[in-house]
Amino acid sequence: MRHAIMILCLASALLHAGCGIGTEAPPAAPEAAAPGAPAPDTPKQAPDAVMAQWNTFAAGGGAALQDQARAEELGRALAANGAAALTPLLDIIAENPGDPLRKVCAVMTLTPVIVKDHEPRLLDLTAADQDRVTRANAVHLLATLAVRNQAGPETVARIRELYDDADAYVAHAAVLRMLTSGDPEAVQRSVALWALPETTLPERAQIVGGIPQAQWVANLPLFQEAAANTELPPRARARAVQALGDAGDASVLDTLRKLAETEADPGLKKAAQESADLVQKRVDEGIVVAPLGGPPVMVPPAAQ
């Protein structure tokens, strides 16, 4: 039971550590930027002092998993001392079996600041003889480099190998992190994963948040299911409602209108009504949404 709870916590935390369920921009866009760095006026702290703070942070257990801002702050403080200063966090991930929650906290801290220098160590940690949580952590961080276009060809090839790993937990970690890059194979596999009844709620939330905008039109039924699924996190449902409003056609109107009428969350209720109005306006004007990057398609009215 503890292992099952740990897996759920890991998936949820990794979701907030870089898989990007936001409603502002395609999830891959922020990843293209360089890793975060401390503000110029922030005093540099010794790595040992930062790690002492990190140990206190990680001891918070479940509360730490909700404090992404603090994890990122500590990651930037360590990274200010160079790539080698992050080694203690990689050591925590490498522990076999180690403490799963501490591993999650390490991934949360490393994700914004991981750099190419860490690539060889992470590749070693994906080996089949490593702990499964270690392997999932490592492929998540390697895929983070790939999403930022900072990974070498060997790394990209290894990530693709792990799409078919015998351990579904590791395979899903690879696919769902690469989904945010718009990798066509990761998109295809993620959509297939959505259809499986055993797919977890955190994984479903990652799928909703990770599908690139260019693929929204092709996956309207998935977004309809997500918008209506009250067990999904509110941010995932809001993302689905946004996708339906921005890319939907007449087929999504019933879903949006039902949400606008019955949804208990006032924010989501309002978003559903606004999305329904947006879709209805396009339908009335004969506009069909084209994939991202293409112009709207004008459909002439039917002959009288």
mmCIF file of C-alpha atoms in Angstrom:
data_model
loop_
_atom_site.group_PDB
_atom_site.id
_atom_site.type_symbol
_atom_site.label_atom_id
_atom_site.label_comp_id
_atom_site.label_asym_id
_atom_site.label_seq_id
_atom_site.Cartn_x
_atom_site.Cartn_y
_atom_site.Cartn_z
ATOM 1 C CA MET A 1 0.000 0.000 0.000
ATOM 2 C CA ARG A 2 2.804 2.413 0.874
ATOM 3 C CA HIS A 3 4.383 1.755 -2.517
ATOM 4 C CA ALA A 4 1.089 2.468 -4.279
ATOM 5 C CA ILE A 5 0.703 5.748 -2.388
ATOM 6 C CA MET A 6 4.281 6.667 -3.218
ATOM 7 C CA ILE A 7 3.690 6.079 -6.927
ATOM 8 C CA LEU A 8 0.639 8.338 -6.846
ATOM 9 C CA CYS A 9 2.583 11.062 -5.028
ATOM 10 C CA LEU A 10 5.484 10.775 -7.462
ATOM 11 C CA ALA A 11 3.259 11.102 -10.508
ATOM 12 C CA SER A 12 1.449 14.083 -9.005
ATOM 13 C CA ALA A 13 4.666 15.815 -7.978
ATOM 14 C CA LEU A 14 6.324 15.255 -11.354
ATOM 15 C CA LEU A 15 3.278 16.777 -12.928
ATOM 16 C CA HIS A 16 3.940 20.013 -11.081
ATOM 17 C CA ALA A 17 7.690 19.740 -11.561
ATOM 18 C CA GLY A 18 7.659 20.379 -15.253
ATOM 19 C CA CYS A 19 4.870 18.736 -17.172
ATOM 20 C CA GLY A 20 3.063 21.986 -17.312
ATOM 21 C CA ILE A 21 -0.666 22.036 -16.801
ATOM 22 C CA GLY A 22 -1.185 25.680 -17.393
ATOM 23 C CA THR A 23 -3.765 27.593 -19.333
ATOM 24 C CA GLU A 24 -1.589 30.311 -20.775
ATOM 25 C CA ALA A 25 0.727 28.778 -23.394
ATOM 26 C CA PRO A 26 1.794 25.446 -24.877
ATOM 27 C CA PRO A 27 3.539 23.490 -22.122
ATOM 28 C CA ALA A 28 6.736 23.043 -24.126
ATOM 29 C CA ALA A 29 7.401 26.758 -24.504
ATOM 30 C CA PRO A 30 8.859 27.483 -21.038
ATOM 31 C CA GLU A 31 11.141 24.462 -21.331
ATOM 32 C CA ALA A 32 12.990 25.981 -24.261
ATOM 33 C CA ALA A 33 14.449 28.611 -21.982
ATOM 34 C CA ALA A 34 17.698 28.172 -20.096
ATOM 35 C CA PRO A 35 17.460 26.832 -16.529
ATOM 36 C CA GLY A 36 16.525 29.390 -13.915
ATOM 37 C CA ALA A 37 19.238 31.294 -12.117
ATOM 38 C CA PRO A 38 19.236 33.374 -8.931
ATOM 39 C CA ALA A 39 18.601 37.088 -9.208
ATOM 40 C CA PRO A 40 21.872 39.060 -9.547
ATOM 41 C CA ASP A 41 21.498 40.519 -6.065
ATOM 42 C CA THR A 42 20.934 37.138 -4.388
ATOM 43 C CA PRO A 43 23.914 36.244 -2.158
ATOM 44 C CA LYS A 44 25.540 32.946 -3.104
ATOM 45 C CA GLN A 45 25.120 30.304 -0.415
ATOM 46 C CA ALA A 46 27.532 27.453 0.254
ATOM 47 C CA PRO A 47 26.244 24.145 -1.138
ATOM 48 C CA ASP A 48 26.357 22.471 2.287
ATOM 49 C CA ALA A 49 24.197 25.230 3.742
ATOM 50 C CA VAL A 50 21.689 24.906 0.919
ATOM 51 C CA MET A 51 21.543 21.127 1.306
ATOM 52 C CA ALA A 52 20.852 21.539 5.019
ATOM 53 C CA GLN A 53 17.875 23.699 4.071
ATOM 54 C CA TRP A 54 16.847 21.149 1.464
ATOM 55 C CA ASN A 55 16.892 18.322 4.008
ATOM 56 C CA THR A 56 14.573 20.351 6.217
ATOM 57 C CA PHE A 57 12.337 21.024 3.225
ATOM 58 C CA ALA A 58 12.216 17.348 2.182
ATOM 59 C CA ALA A 59 11.420 16.286 5.744
ATOM 60 C CA GLY A 60 8.078 18.033 5.280
ATOM 61 C CA GLY A 61 6.754 14.994 3.433
ATOM 62 C CA GLY A 62 3.444 15.646 1.724
ATOM 63 C CA ALA A 63 3.611 19.385 2.430
ATOM 64 C CA ALA A 64 6.908 19.595 0.539
ATOM 65 C CA LEU A 65 5.315 18.027 -2.529
ATOM 66 C CA GLN A 66 2.969 21.001 -2.718
ATOM 67 C CA ASP A 67 5.718 23.628 -2.413
ATOM 68 C CA GLN A 68 7.227 23.746 -5.892
ATOM 69 C CA ALA A 69 8.325 27.352 -5.385
ATOM 70 C CA ARG A 70 10.543 26.405 -2.454
ATOM 71 C CA ALA A 71 11.997 23.437 -4.342
ATOM 72 C CA GLU A 72 12.894 25.688 -7.268
ATOM 73 C CA GLU A 73 14.387 28.305 -4.944
ATOM 74 C CA LEU A 74 16.693 25.725 -3.402
ATOM 75 C CA GLY A 75 17.584 24.357 -6.833
ATOM 76 C CA ARG A 76 18.634 27.791 -8.047
ATOM 77 C CA ALA A 77 20.688 28.343 -4.902
ATOM 78 C CA LEU A 78 22.564 25.091 -5.488
ATOM 79 C CA ALA A 79 22.978 25.702 -9.221
ATOM 80 C CA ALA A 80 24.590 29.072 -8.503
ATOM 81 C CA ASN A 81 27.596 27.062 -7.284
ATOM 82 C CA GLY A 82 27.911 25.107 -10.529
ATOM 83 C CA ALA A 83 26.626 21.815 -11.877
ATOM 84 C CA ALA A 84 28.647 19.751 -9.397
ATOM 85 C CA ALA A 85 26.748 21.320 -6.489
ATOM 86 C CA LEU A 86 23.660 19.410 -7.606
ATOM 87 C CA THR A 87 25.394 16.037 -7.216
ATOM 88 C CA PRO A 88 23.951 15.371 -3.718
ATOM 89 C CA LEU A 89 20.451 15.468 -5.204
ATOM 90 C CA LEU A 90 21.453 13.037 -7.937
ATOM 91 C CA ASP A 91 22.878 10.807 -5.201
ATOM 92 C CA ILE A 92 19.487 10.816 -3.475
ATOM 93 C CA ILE A 93 17.780 9.790 -6.715
ATOM 94 C CA ALA A 94 20.367 7.019 -7.156
ATOM 95 C CA GLU A 95 19.716 5.453 -3.732
ATOM 96 C CA ASN A 96 18.464 1.885 -4.045
ATOM 97 C CA PRO A 97 15.813 1.711 -2.811
ATOM 98 C CA GLY A 98 16.081 4.957 -0.869
ATOM 99 C CA ASP A 99 13.221 7.130 0.360
ATOM 100 C CA PRO A 100 10.680 7.629 -2.445
ATOM 101 C CA LEU A 101 9.426 10.971 -1.148
ATOM 102 C CA ARG A 102 12.943 12.366 -0.869
ATOM 103 C CA LYS A 103 13.494 11.271 -4.472
ATOM 104 C CA VAL A 104 10.384 13.161 -5.528
ATOM 105 C CA CYS A 105 11.615 16.280 -3.749
ATOM 106 C CA ALA A 106 14.986 15.904 -5.472
ATOM 107 C CA VAL A 107 13.321 15.742 -8.891
ATOM 108 C CA MET A 108 11.199 18.807 -8.085
ATOM 109 C CA THR A 109 14.372 20.674 -7.150
ATOM 110 C CA LEU A 110 16.440 19.497 -10.106
ATOM 111 C CA THR A 111 13.944 19.864 -12.937
ATOM 112 C CA PRO A 112 14.338 23.641 -13.451
ATOM 113 C CA VAL A 113 18.139 23.561 -13.188
ATOM 114 C CA ILE A 114 19.246 20.246 -14.681
ATOM 115 C CA VAL A 115 21.974 20.718 -17.296
ATOM 116 C CA LYS A 116 23.805 18.682 -19.910
ATOM 117 C CA ASP A 117 26.685 18.030 -17.492
ATOM 118 C CA HIS A 118 24.365 15.658 -15.636
ATOM 119 C CA GLU A 119 23.479 13.640 -18.737
ATOM 120 C CA PRO A 120 25.997 10.747 -18.315
ATOM 121 C CA ARG A 121 25.008 10.122 -14.697
ATOM 122 C CA LEU A 122 21.307 10.177 -15.546
ATOM 123 C CA LEU A 123 21.798 7.773 -18.442
ATOM 124 C CA ASP A 124 23.465 5.312 -16.061
ATOM 125 C CA LEU A 125 20.516 5.611 -13.690
ATOM 126 C CA THR A 126 18.077 4.393 -16.362
ATOM 127 C CA ALA A 127 19.713 0.933 -16.394
ATOM 128 C CA ALA A 128 17.381 -2.005 -15.809
ATOM 129 C CA ASP A 129 19.123 -2.994 -12.555
ATOM 130 C CA GLN A 130 18.285 0.329 -10.895
ATOM 131 C CA ASP A 131 15.327 0.951 -8.593
ATOM 132 C CA ARG A 132 12.180 1.658 -10.645
ATOM 133 C CA VAL A 133 11.619 5.063 -9.005
ATOM 134 C CA THR A 134 15.252 5.946 -9.694
ATOM 135 C CA ARG A 135 14.781 4.991 -13.354
ATOM 136 C CA ALA A 136 11.570 7.010 -13.688
ATOM 137 C CA ASN A 137 13.246 10.008 -12.039
ATOM 138 C CA ALA A 138 16.234 9.751 -14.348
ATOM 139 C CA VAL A 139 14.209 9.499 -17.555
ATOM 140 C CA HIS A 140 12.054 12.424 -16.442
ATOM 141 C CA LEU A 141 15.165 14.581 -16.059
ATOM 142 C CA LEU A 142 16.724 13.338 -19.305
ATOM 143 C CA ALA A 143 13.498 14.099 -21.139
ATOM 144 C CA THR A 144 13.534 17.553 -19.563
ATOM 145 C CA LEU A 145 16.868 18.131 -21.311
ATOM 146 C CA ALA A 146 15.381 16.799 -24.548
ATOM 147 C CA VAL A 147 12.370 19.107 -24.267
ATOM 148 C CA ARG A 148 14.824 22.000 -23.950
ATOM 149 C CA ASN A 149 16.801 20.786 -26.980
ATOM 150 C CA GLN A 150 19.810 20.221 -24.709
ATOM 151 C CA ALA A 151 20.042 16.430 -24.929
ATOM 152 C CA GLY A 152 22.482 14.561 -27.145
ATOM 153 C CA PRO A 153 21.425 11.960 -29.718
ATOM 154 C CA GLU A 154 22.380 9.103 -27.379
ATOM 155 C CA THR A 155 20.000 10.465 -24.766
ATOM 156 C CA VAL A 156 17.135 10.919 -27.200
ATOM 157 C CA ALA A 157 17.652 7.355 -28.447
ATOM 158 C CA ARG A 158 17.654 6.035 -24.882
ATOM 159 C CA ILE A 159 14.432 7.887 -24.045
ATOM 160 C CA ARG A 160 12.769 6.327 -27.090
ATOM 161 C CA GLU A 161 13.954 2.880 -25.975
ATOM 162 C CA LEU A 162 12.319 3.487 -22.627
ATOM 163 C CA TYR A 163 8.975 4.149 -24.301
ATOM 164 C CA ASP A 164 8.825 0.338 -24.517
ATOM 165 C CA ASP A 165 10.392 -0.467 -21.167
ATOM 166 C CA ALA A 166 9.165 -3.641 -19.486
ATOM 167 C CA ASP A 167 8.229 -1.576 -16.429
ATOM 168 C CA ALA A 168 5.154 0.430 -17.429
ATOM 169 C CA TYR A 169 5.886 2.957 -14.696
ATOM 170 C CA VAL A 170 9.218 3.841 -16.301
ATOM 171 C CA ALA A 171 7.772 3.765 -19.827
ATOM 172 C CA HIS A 172 4.968 6.148 -18.853
ATOM 173 C CA ALA A 173 7.456 8.537 -17.246
ATOM 174 C CA ALA A 174 9.371 8.720 -20.537
ATOM 175 C CA VAL A 175 6.307 9.130 -22.733
ATOM 176 C CA LEU A 176 4.520 11.698 -20.591
ATOM 177 C CA ARG A 177 7.558 13.939 -20.170
ATOM 178 C CA MET A 178 8.310 13.864 -23.893
ATOM 179 C CA LEU A 179 4.667 14.605 -24.639
ATOM 180 C CA THR A 180 5.287 18.234 -23.697
ATOM 181 C CA SER A 181 7.839 18.516 -26.512
ATOM 182 C CA GLY A 182 5.249 17.605 -29.130
ATOM 183 C CA ASP A 183 7.144 14.431 -30.057
ATOM 184 C CA PRO A 184 4.676 12.707 -32.431
ATOM 185 C CA GLU A 185 5.319 9.237 -31.030
ATOM 186 C CA ALA A 186 4.880 10.467 -27.456
ATOM 187 C CA VAL A 187 1.606 12.159 -28.437
ATOM 188 C CA GLN A 188 0.333 8.977 -30.087
ATOM 189 C CA ARG A 189 1.303 6.804 -27.135
ATOM 190 C CA SER A 190 -0.168 9.238 -24.632
ATOM 191 C CA VAL A 191 -3.515 9.264 -26.411
ATOM 192 C CA ALA A 192 -3.462 5.463 -26.415
ATOM 193 C CA LEU A 193 -2.589 5.517 -22.708
ATOM 194 C CA TRP A 194 -5.625 7.714 -22.027
ATOM 195 C CA ALA A 195 -7.884 4.969 -23.399
ATOM 196 C CA LEU A 196 -6.635 2.355 -20.914
ATOM 197 C CA PRO A 197 -8.802 1.952 -17.804
ATOM 198 C CA GLU A 198 -5.747 1.419 -15.575
ATOM 199 C CA THR A 199 -4.287 4.836 -16.409
ATOM 200 C CA THR A 200 -4.046 6.816 -13.174
ATOM 201 C CA LEU A 201 -5.574 10.225 -12.543
ATOM 202 C CA PRO A 202 -2.148 11.916 -12.267
ATOM 203 C CA GLU A 203 -1.178 10.372 -15.606
ATOM 204 C CA ARG A 204 -4.439 11.563 -17.152
ATOM 205 C CA ALA A 205 -3.780 15.061 -15.845
ATOM 206 C CA GLN A 206 -0.329 14.974 -17.422
ATOM 207 C CA ILE A 207 -1.815 13.910 -20.745
ATOM 208 C CA VAL A 208 -4.362 16.721 -20.739
ATOM 209 C CA GLY A 209 -1.720 19.286 -19.838
ATOM 210 C CA GLY A 210 0.916 17.951 -22.195
ATOM 211 C CA ILE A 211 -0.871 17.552 -25.527
ATOM 212 C CA PRO A 212 0.461 20.385 -27.718
ATOM 213 C CA GLN A 213 -1.980 22.947 -29.062
ATOM 214 C CA ALA A 214 -1.293 21.757 -32.597
ATOM 215 C CA GLN A 215 -2.874 18.425 -31.584
ATOM 216 C CA TRP A 216 -5.945 19.795 -29.816
ATOM 217 C CA VAL A 217 -8.201 19.580 -32.883
ATOM 218 C CA ALA A 218 -7.343 15.914 -33.360
ATOM 219 C CA ASN A 219 -8.140 15.015 -29.748
ATOM 220 C CA LEU A 220 -11.427 16.751 -28.976
ATOM 221 C CA PRO A 221 -13.098 13.583 -27.578
ATOM 222 C CA LEU A 222 -10.252 13.196 -25.077
ATOM 223 C CA PHE A 223 -10.665 16.787 -23.916
ATOM 224 C CA GLN A 224 -14.430 16.320 -23.617
ATOM 225 C CA GLU A 225 -13.884 13.331 -21.323
ATOM 226 C CA ALA A 226 -11.342 15.266 -19.288
ATOM 227 C CA ALA A 227 -13.523 18.341 -18.895
ATOM 228 C CA ALA A 228 -16.397 16.215 -17.603
ATOM 229 C CA ASN A 229 -14.273 14.078 -15.260
ATOM 230 C CA THR A 230 -14.815 15.533 -11.777
ATOM 231 C CA GLU A 231 -12.048 13.330 -10.355
ATOM 232 C CA LEU A 232 -9.347 15.126 -12.333
ATOM 233 C CA PRO A 233 -7.548 18.090 -10.745
ATOM 234 C CA PRO A 234 -9.229 21.450 -11.467
ATOM 235 C CA ARG A 235 -6.247 22.693 -13.480
ATOM 236 C CA ALA A 236 -6.455 19.699 -15.806
ATOM 237 C CA ARG A 237 -10.177 20.181 -16.319
ATOM 238 C CA ALA A 238 -9.652 23.893 -16.948
ATOM 239 C CA ARG A 239 -7.015 23.048 -19.546
ATOM 240 C CA ALA A 240 -9.489 20.705 -21.241
ATOM 241 C CA VAL A 241 -12.182 23.389 -21.279
ATOM 242 C CA GLN A 242 -9.696 25.824 -22.808
ATOM 243 C CA ALA A 243 -8.787 23.296 -25.501
ATOM 244 C CA LEU A 244 -12.456 22.747 -26.336
ATOM 245 C CA GLY A 245 -13.076 26.476 -26.539
ATOM 246 C CA ASP A 246 -10.038 27.214 -28.666
ATOM 247 C CA ALA A 247 -10.184 24.189 -30.985
ATOM 248 C CA GLY A 248 -13.662 22.741 -30.671
ATOM 249 C CA ASP A 249 -16.441 22.480 -33.216
ATOM 250 C CA ALA A 250 -20.185 21.930 -32.853
ATOM 251 C CA SER A 251 -19.583 18.433 -31.483
ATOM 252 C CA VAL A 252 -18.247 19.831 -28.176
ATOM 253 C CA LEU A 253 -21.118 22.229 -27.465
ATOM 254 C CA ASP A 254 -23.218 19.751 -25.473
ATOM 255 C CA THR A 255 -20.282 19.002 -23.159
ATOM 256 C CA LEU A 256 -19.521 22.665 -22.591
ATOM 257 C CA ARG A 257 -23.144 23.669 -22.080
ATOM 258 C CA LYS A 258 -23.719 20.867 -19.588
ATOM 259 C CA LEU A 259 -20.678 22.006 -17.619
ATOM 260 C CA ALA A 260 -21.875 25.598 -17.741
ATOM 261 C CA GLU A 261 -25.190 24.482 -16.257
ATOM 262 C CA THR A 262 -24.160 21.883 -13.687
ATOM 263 C CA GLU A 263 -20.517 22.446 -12.703
ATOM 264 C CA ALA A 264 -20.051 23.207 -8.990
ATOM 265 C CA ASP A 265 -16.721 25.033 -9.408
ATOM 266 C CA PRO A 266 -17.658 28.637 -10.270
ATOM 267 C CA GLY A 267 -14.416 29.286 -12.144
ATOM 268 C CA LEU A 268 -14.768 26.216 -14.305
ATOM 269 C CA LYS A 269 -18.478 26.908 -14.796
ATOM 270 C CA LYS A 270 -17.685 30.384 -16.113
ATOM 271 C CA ALA A 271 -14.872 29.073 -18.340
ATOM 272 C CA ALA A 272 -17.204 26.444 -19.809
ATOM 273 C CA GLN A 273 -19.793 29.084 -20.691
ATOM 274 C CA GLU A 274 -17.168 31.329 -22.270
ATOM 275 C CA SER A 275 -15.786 28.410 -24.281
ATOM 276 C CA ALA A 276 -19.280 27.418 -25.408
ATOM 277 C CA ASP A 277 -19.923 30.988 -26.553
ATOM 278 C CA LEU A 278 -16.633 31.001 -28.453
ATOM 279 C CA VAL A 279 -17.411 27.735 -30.221
ATOM 280 C CA GLN A 280 -20.976 28.809 -31.020
ATOM 281 C CA LYS A 281 -19.680 32.039 -32.561
ATOM 282 C CA ARG A 282 -17.365 30.058 -34.840
ATOM 283 C CA VAL A 283 -20.174 27.700 -35.800
ATOM 284 C CA ASP A 284 -22.482 30.602 -36.601
ATOM 285 C CA GLU A 285 -19.809 32.255 -38.739
ATOM 286 C CA GLY A 286 -18.854 29.030 -40.522
ATOM 287 C CA ILE A 287 -15.292 28.982 -39.212
ATOM 288 C CA VAL A 288 -13.530 25.667 -38.707
ATOM 289 C CA VAL A 289 -10.429 25.673 -36.538
ATOM 290 C CA ALA A 290 -7.339 24.525 -38.412
ATOM 291 C CA PRO A 291 -4.298 22.986 -36.708
ATOM 292 C CA LEU A 292 -2.027 25.511 -35.031
ATOM 293 C CA GLY A 293 0.023 27.365 -37.609
ATOM 294 C CA GLY A 294 -2.586 27.213 -40.342
ATOM 295 C CA PRO A 295 -5.229 29.830 -41.182
ATOM 296 C CA PRO A 296 -8.867 29.372 -40.194
ATOM 297 C CA VAL A 297 -10.883 27.477 -42.752
ATOM 298 C CA MET A 298 -13.965 29.318 -43.973
ATOM 299 C CA VAL A 299 -16.890 27.039 -44.731
ATOM 300 C CA PRO A 300 -19.386 28.606 -47.149
ATOM 301 C CA PRO A 301 -23.019 28.491 -46.095
ATOM 302 C CA ALA A 302 -25.085 25.676 -47.525
ATOM 303 C CA ALA A 303 -26.870 26.488 -50.764
ATOM 304 C CA GLN A 304 -30.498 27.495 -50.299
#
